[in-house]
PDB file of C-alpha atoms in Angstrom:
ATOM      1  CA  GLU X  24      39.413  -0.933 -79.850  1.00 64.00           C
ATOM      2  CA  THR X  25      41.250   0.868 -81.798  1.00 69.00           C
ATOM      3  CA  ALA X  26      41.431   0.931 -85.737  1.00 77.00           C
ATOM      4  CA  GLY X  27      40.878  -2.620 -85.004  1.00 79.00           C
ATOM      5  CA  VAL X  28      43.191  -3.400 -82.465  1.00 80.00           C
ATOM      6  CA  ASN X  29      42.820  -4.340 -78.523  1.00 76.00           C
ATOM      7  CA  VAL X  30      44.901  -2.463 -76.561  1.00 68.00           C
ATOM      8  CA  GLU X  31      44.546  -3.539 -73.107  1.00 65.00           C
ATOM      9  CA  TYR X  32      46.626  -1.182 -70.187  1.00 61.00           C
ATOM     10  CA  GLN X  33      46.475  -2.803 -66.483  1.00 60.00           C
ATOM     11  CA  THR X  34      47.523  -0.508 -64.117  1.00 60.00           C
ATOM     12  CA  MET X  35      50.278  -0.990 -61.035  1.00 63.00           C
ATOM     13  CA  SER X  36      47.499  -1.161 -58.362  1.00 72.00           C
ATOM     14  CA  TYR X  37      50.314  -0.928 -55.682  1.00 80.00           C
ATOM     15  CA  PHE X  38      48.338   2.165 -54.277  1.00 84.00           C
ATOM     16  CA  ARG X  39      44.701   0.279 -54.132  1.00 88.00           C
ATOM     17  CA  ILE X  40      47.098  -2.431 -52.236  1.00 91.00           C
ATOM     18  CA  LYS X  41      47.382   0.446 -49.659  1.00 91.00           C
ATOM     19  CA  GLN X  42      44.653   1.939 -49.676  1.00 92.00           C
ATOM     20  CA  VAL X  43      43.093  -2.467 -48.959  1.00 94.00           C
ATOM     21  CA  ALA X  44      46.288  -2.590 -46.418  1.00 95.00           C
ATOM     22  CA  LEU X  45      44.604   0.350 -44.413  1.00 95.00           C
ATOM     23  CA  GLU X  46      41.190  -0.092 -44.423  1.00 95.00           C
ATOM     24  CA  GLY X  47      41.998  -3.850 -42.764  1.00 95.00           C
ATOM     25  CA  PHE X  48      44.008  -1.467 -40.355  1.00 96.00           C
ATOM     26  CA  LEU X  49      41.084   0.200 -40.073  1.00 96.00           C
ATOM     27  CA  GLY X  50      39.063  -2.931 -39.401  1.00 95.00           C
ATOM     28  CA  ARG X  51      40.947  -3.862 -36.858  1.00 96.00           C
ATOM     29  CA  PRO X  52      43.616  -0.893 -35.296  1.00 96.00           C
ATOM     30  CA  LEU X  53      44.834  -2.996 -32.100  1.00 97.00           C
ATOM     31  CA  PHE X  54      46.213  -6.448 -33.500  1.00 97.00           C
ATOM     32  CA  GLY X  55      45.444  -6.409 -37.237  1.00 96.00           C
ATOM     33  CA  ILE X  56      43.926  -9.422 -39.230  1.00 96.00           C
ATOM     34  CA  GLY X  57      46.703 -11.713 -38.735  1.00 94.00           C
ATOM     35  CA  LEU X  58      50.230 -12.283 -39.766  1.00 91.00           C
ATOM     36  CA  ASP X  59      50.331 -13.727 -43.326  1.00 90.00           C
ATOM     37  CA  ARG X  60      46.943 -13.272 -44.287  1.00 94.00           C
ATOM     38  CA  PHE X  61      46.557 -10.286 -46.315  1.00 94.00           C
ATOM     39  CA  HIS X  62      45.300 -12.883 -49.092  1.00 94.00           C
ATOM     40  CA  THR X  63      42.539 -12.745 -47.373  1.00 95.00           C
ATOM     41  CA  ILE X  64      41.353  -8.593 -47.626  1.00 95.00           C
ATOM     42  CA  THR X  65      43.207  -9.395 -51.778  1.00 94.00           C
ATOM     43  CA  GLU X  66      40.961 -11.226 -52.030  1.00 95.00           C
ATOM     44  CA  ALA X  67      38.037  -9.630 -50.977  1.00 95.00           C
ATOM     45  CA  ALA X  68      39.145  -6.818 -52.948  1.00 93.00           C
ATOM     46  CA  TYR X  69      39.197  -8.149 -56.326  1.00 92.00           C
ATOM     47  CA  GLN X  70      35.895 -10.123 -55.671  1.00 94.00           C
ATOM     48  CA  GLN X  71      34.408  -6.720 -54.906  1.00 93.00           C
ATOM     49  CA  GLU X  72      36.079  -5.700 -58.171  1.00 87.00           C
ATOM     50  CA  ARG X  73      38.268  -2.979 -56.531  1.00 87.00           C
ATOM     51  CA  LEU X  74      41.726  -4.929 -57.902  1.00 87.00           C
ATOM     52  CA  THR X  75      42.172  -6.835 -60.886  1.00 85.00           C
ATOM     53  CA  GLU X  76      43.064 -10.669 -61.459  1.00 86.00           C
ATOM     54  CA  SER X  77      46.809 -10.662 -61.063  1.00 83.00           C
ATOM     55  CA  TYR X  78      45.995  -8.459 -57.588  1.00 86.00           C
ATOM     56  CA  ARG X  79      43.449 -10.508 -55.652  1.00 87.00           C
ATOM     57  CA  ALA X  80      46.900 -12.693 -53.804  1.00 89.00           C
ATOM     58  CA  ILE X  81      49.292 -10.415 -53.700  1.00 88.00           C
ATOM     59  CA  ASP X  82      51.267  -9.273 -50.958  1.00 88.00           C
ATOM     60  CA  PRO X  83      50.890  -5.534 -49.512  1.00 87.00           C
ATOM     61  CA  HIS X  84      54.382  -4.850 -50.597  1.00 87.00           C
ATOM     62  CA  SER X  85      55.178  -2.240 -47.895  1.00 90.00           C
ATOM     63  CA  THR X  86      56.628  -3.046 -45.099  1.00 91.00           C
ATOM     64  CA  PHE X  87      54.802  -0.630 -42.427  1.00 93.00           C
ATOM     65  CA  ILE X  88      51.860  -0.295 -44.100  1.00 94.00           C
ATOM     66  CA  GLY X  89      52.221  -4.202 -44.400  1.00 93.00           C
ATOM     67  CA  ARG X  90      53.130  -4.480 -40.817  1.00 95.00           C
ATOM     68  CA  LEU X  91      49.314  -2.411 -39.933  1.00 95.00           C
ATOM     69  CA  ALA X  92      47.073  -3.863 -41.345  1.00 96.00           C
ATOM     70  CA  GLU X  93      48.383  -7.860 -40.547  1.00 96.00           C
ATOM     71  CA  ALA X  94      49.212  -6.478 -37.290  1.00 96.00           C
ATOM     72  CA  GLY X  95      47.792  -3.596 -36.217  1.00 97.00           C
ATOM     73  CA  MET X  96      49.667  -1.093 -33.924  1.00 97.00           C
ATOM     74  CA  VAL X  97      51.479  -3.501 -31.440  1.00 97.00           C
ATOM     75  CA  GLY X  98      52.792  -5.266 -34.647  1.00 96.00           C
ATOM     76  CA  LEU X  99      53.477  -1.010 -35.307  1.00 95.00           C
ATOM     77  CA  ILE X 100      55.467  -0.468 -32.661  1.00 97.00           C
ATOM     78  CA  THR X 101      57.107  -3.013 -32.912  1.00 96.00           C
ATOM     79  CA  LEU X 102      58.614  -2.881 -36.146  1.00 93.00           C
ATOM     80  CA  VAL X 103      59.491   0.914 -34.864  1.00 93.00           C
ATOM     81  CA  VAL X 104      60.887   0.141 -31.909  1.00 95.00           C
ATOM     82  CA  LEU X 105      62.878  -2.288 -34.074  1.00 91.00           C
ATOM     83  CA  TRP X 106      63.873   0.485 -37.049  1.00 90.00           C
ATOM     84  CA  ILE X 107      65.264   2.876 -34.318  1.00 91.00           C
ATOM     85  CA  ALA X 108      67.381   0.378 -32.885  1.00 89.00           C
ATOM     86  CA  ILE X 109      68.739  -0.031 -36.214  1.00 86.00           C
ATOM     87  CA  ALA X 110      69.399   3.386 -36.723  1.00 85.00           C
ATOM     88  CA  ARG X 111      71.091   3.999 -33.068  1.00 86.00           C
ATOM     89  CA  GLU X 112      73.302   1.010 -34.148  1.00 83.00           C
ATOM     90  CA  ALA X 113      73.970   2.999 -37.421  1.00 81.00           C
ATOM     91  CA  ALA X 114      74.663   6.028 -36.086  1.00 81.00           C
ATOM     92  CA  HIS X 115      76.820   4.650 -33.567  1.00 80.00           C
ATOM     93  CA  LEU X 116      78.835   3.301 -36.063  1.00 78.00           C
ATOM     94  CA  TRP X 117      78.962   6.174 -38.467  1.00 75.00           C
ATOM     95  CA  TRP X 118      80.772   9.111 -35.882  1.00 77.00           C
ATOM     96  CA  MET X 119      83.464   5.811 -35.358  1.00 72.00           C
ATOM     97  CA  ARG X 120      84.102   4.490 -38.606  1.00 62.00           C
ATOM     98  CA  ALA X 121      87.412   5.401 -38.380  1.00 64.00           C
ATOM     99  CA  GLN X 122      89.114   1.807 -39.126  1.00 66.00           C
ATOM    100  CA  TYR X 123      86.516   0.157 -41.445  1.00 71.00           C
ATOM    101  CA  GLU X 124      85.692   3.586 -42.534  1.00 77.00           C
ATOM    102  CA  TRP X 125      84.719   2.463 -46.088  1.00 80.00           C
ATOM    103  CA  LEU X 126      82.699  -1.008 -44.830  1.00 79.00           C
ATOM    104  CA  ALA X 127      80.953   1.349 -42.078  1.00 79.00           C
ATOM    105  CA  VAL X 128      79.955   4.187 -44.832  1.00 83.00           C
ATOM    106  CA  ALA X 129      78.707   1.457 -46.956  1.00 85.00           C
ATOM    107  CA  ALA X 130      76.690  -0.243 -44.640  1.00 83.00           C
ATOM    108  CA  VAL X 131      75.024   2.840 -43.052  1.00 83.00           C
ATOM    109  CA  ALA X 132      73.867   3.098 -46.998  1.00 88.00           C
ATOM    110  CA  ALA X 133      72.642  -0.270 -47.549  1.00 88.00           C
ATOM    111  CA  VAL X 134      70.672   0.395 -43.792  1.00 87.00           C
ATOM    112  CA  ALA X 135      69.502   3.977 -45.437  1.00 88.00           C
ATOM    113  CA  GLY X 136      68.295   2.340 -48.774  1.00 90.00           C
ATOM    114  CA  THR X 137      66.595  -0.306 -47.749  1.00 90.00           C
ATOM    115  CA  PHE X 138      64.550   1.879 -44.736  1.00 90.00           C
ATOM    116  CA  VAL X 139      63.901   4.109 -47.928  1.00 90.00           C
ATOM    117  CA  ASN X 140      62.744   0.824 -50.054  1.00 89.00           C
ATOM    118  CA  THR X 141      59.992  -0.058 -47.245  1.00 89.00           C
ATOM    119  CA  MET X 142      57.163   1.578 -48.852  1.00 87.00           C
ATOM    120  CA  ASN X 143      57.053  -0.107 -52.319  1.00 85.00           C
ATOM    121  CA  ALA X 144      58.937  -2.924 -49.985  1.00 86.00           C
ATOM    122  CA  ASP X 145      58.404  -5.678 -47.067  1.00 87.00           C
ATOM    123  CA  VAL X 146      62.155  -5.627 -47.066  1.00 89.00           C
ATOM    124  CA  MET X 147      62.163  -7.687 -43.502  1.00 87.00           C
ATOM    125  CA  ASN X 148      62.181 -10.583 -45.872  1.00 83.00           C
ATOM    126  CA  LEU X 149      65.489  -9.223 -47.469  1.00 86.00           C
ATOM    127  CA  ARG X 150      68.544 -11.439 -46.243  1.00 88.00           C
ATOM    128  CA  PHE X 151      70.777  -8.599 -47.500  1.00 86.00           C
ATOM    129  CA  LEU X 152      69.241  -6.247 -44.632  1.00 87.00           C
ATOM    130  CA  TRP X 153      69.651  -8.950 -41.967  1.00 90.00           C
ATOM    131  CA  VAL X 154      73.310  -9.350 -43.336  1.00 90.00           C
ATOM    132  CA  VAL X 155      74.611  -5.917 -43.429  1.00 87.00           C
ATOM    133  CA  LEU X 156      72.917  -5.609 -40.035  1.00 87.00           C
ATOM    134  CA  GLY X 157      74.836  -8.103 -38.569  1.00 88.00           C
ATOM    135  CA  VAL X 158      77.910  -6.280 -39.855  1.00 83.00           C
ATOM    136  CA  VAL X 159      76.495  -3.103 -38.379  1.00 81.00           C
ATOM    137  CA  ARG X 160      75.808  -4.692 -35.006  1.00 83.00           C
ATOM    138  CA  ALA X 161      79.102  -6.290 -35.263  1.00 83.00           C
ATOM    139  CA  LEU X 162      81.955  -3.768 -36.995  1.00 78.00           C
ATOM    140  CA  PRO X 163      82.332  -2.043 -33.353  1.00 75.00           C
ATOM    141  CA  ASN X 164      84.070  -5.093 -31.792  1.00 75.00           C
ATOM    142  CA  TRP X 165      85.627  -5.881 -35.365  1.00 71.00           C
ATOM    143  CA  ALA X 166      87.065  -2.496 -34.623  1.00 64.00           C
ATOM    144  CA  ARG X 167      87.998  -1.991 -31.608  1.00 66.00           C
ATOM    145  CA  ALA X 168      89.662  -6.286 -31.510  1.00 67.00           C
ATOM    146  CA  GLY X 169      91.756  -3.990 -34.555  1.00 62.00           C
ATOM    147  CA  SER X 170      93.465  -1.511 -32.153  1.00 54.00           C
TER     148      SER X 170
END
């Protein structure tokens, strides 16, 4: 309270959420805490007063760190393999982008931007990502059929 005015500030706790996720991973590094069980560790962190009320039942907000917490190294490895396959398809599309160049550039840019966003969002739930991945996978066939 300052000069008769009560000022409250809620910090953005994405860093704290990532800390909680890493602690959850370190507690069960091989298989994690279990899919869709992230709220159990955020609730525990809230009870220990390490997270505020609004973060007591929040999602990990990070694709890779959230996967580490919920599925451990096994889950992370499978996710990395998936993103390697995605990168491989996008690179292939990038190099063969003759006929549908604008669509190839847009699709690769969308995939790259989404990958960058994995740090602060669980992008595997974004429908548009899967639509773009479908385009990335199908475009080489469209180009061959159009030739």
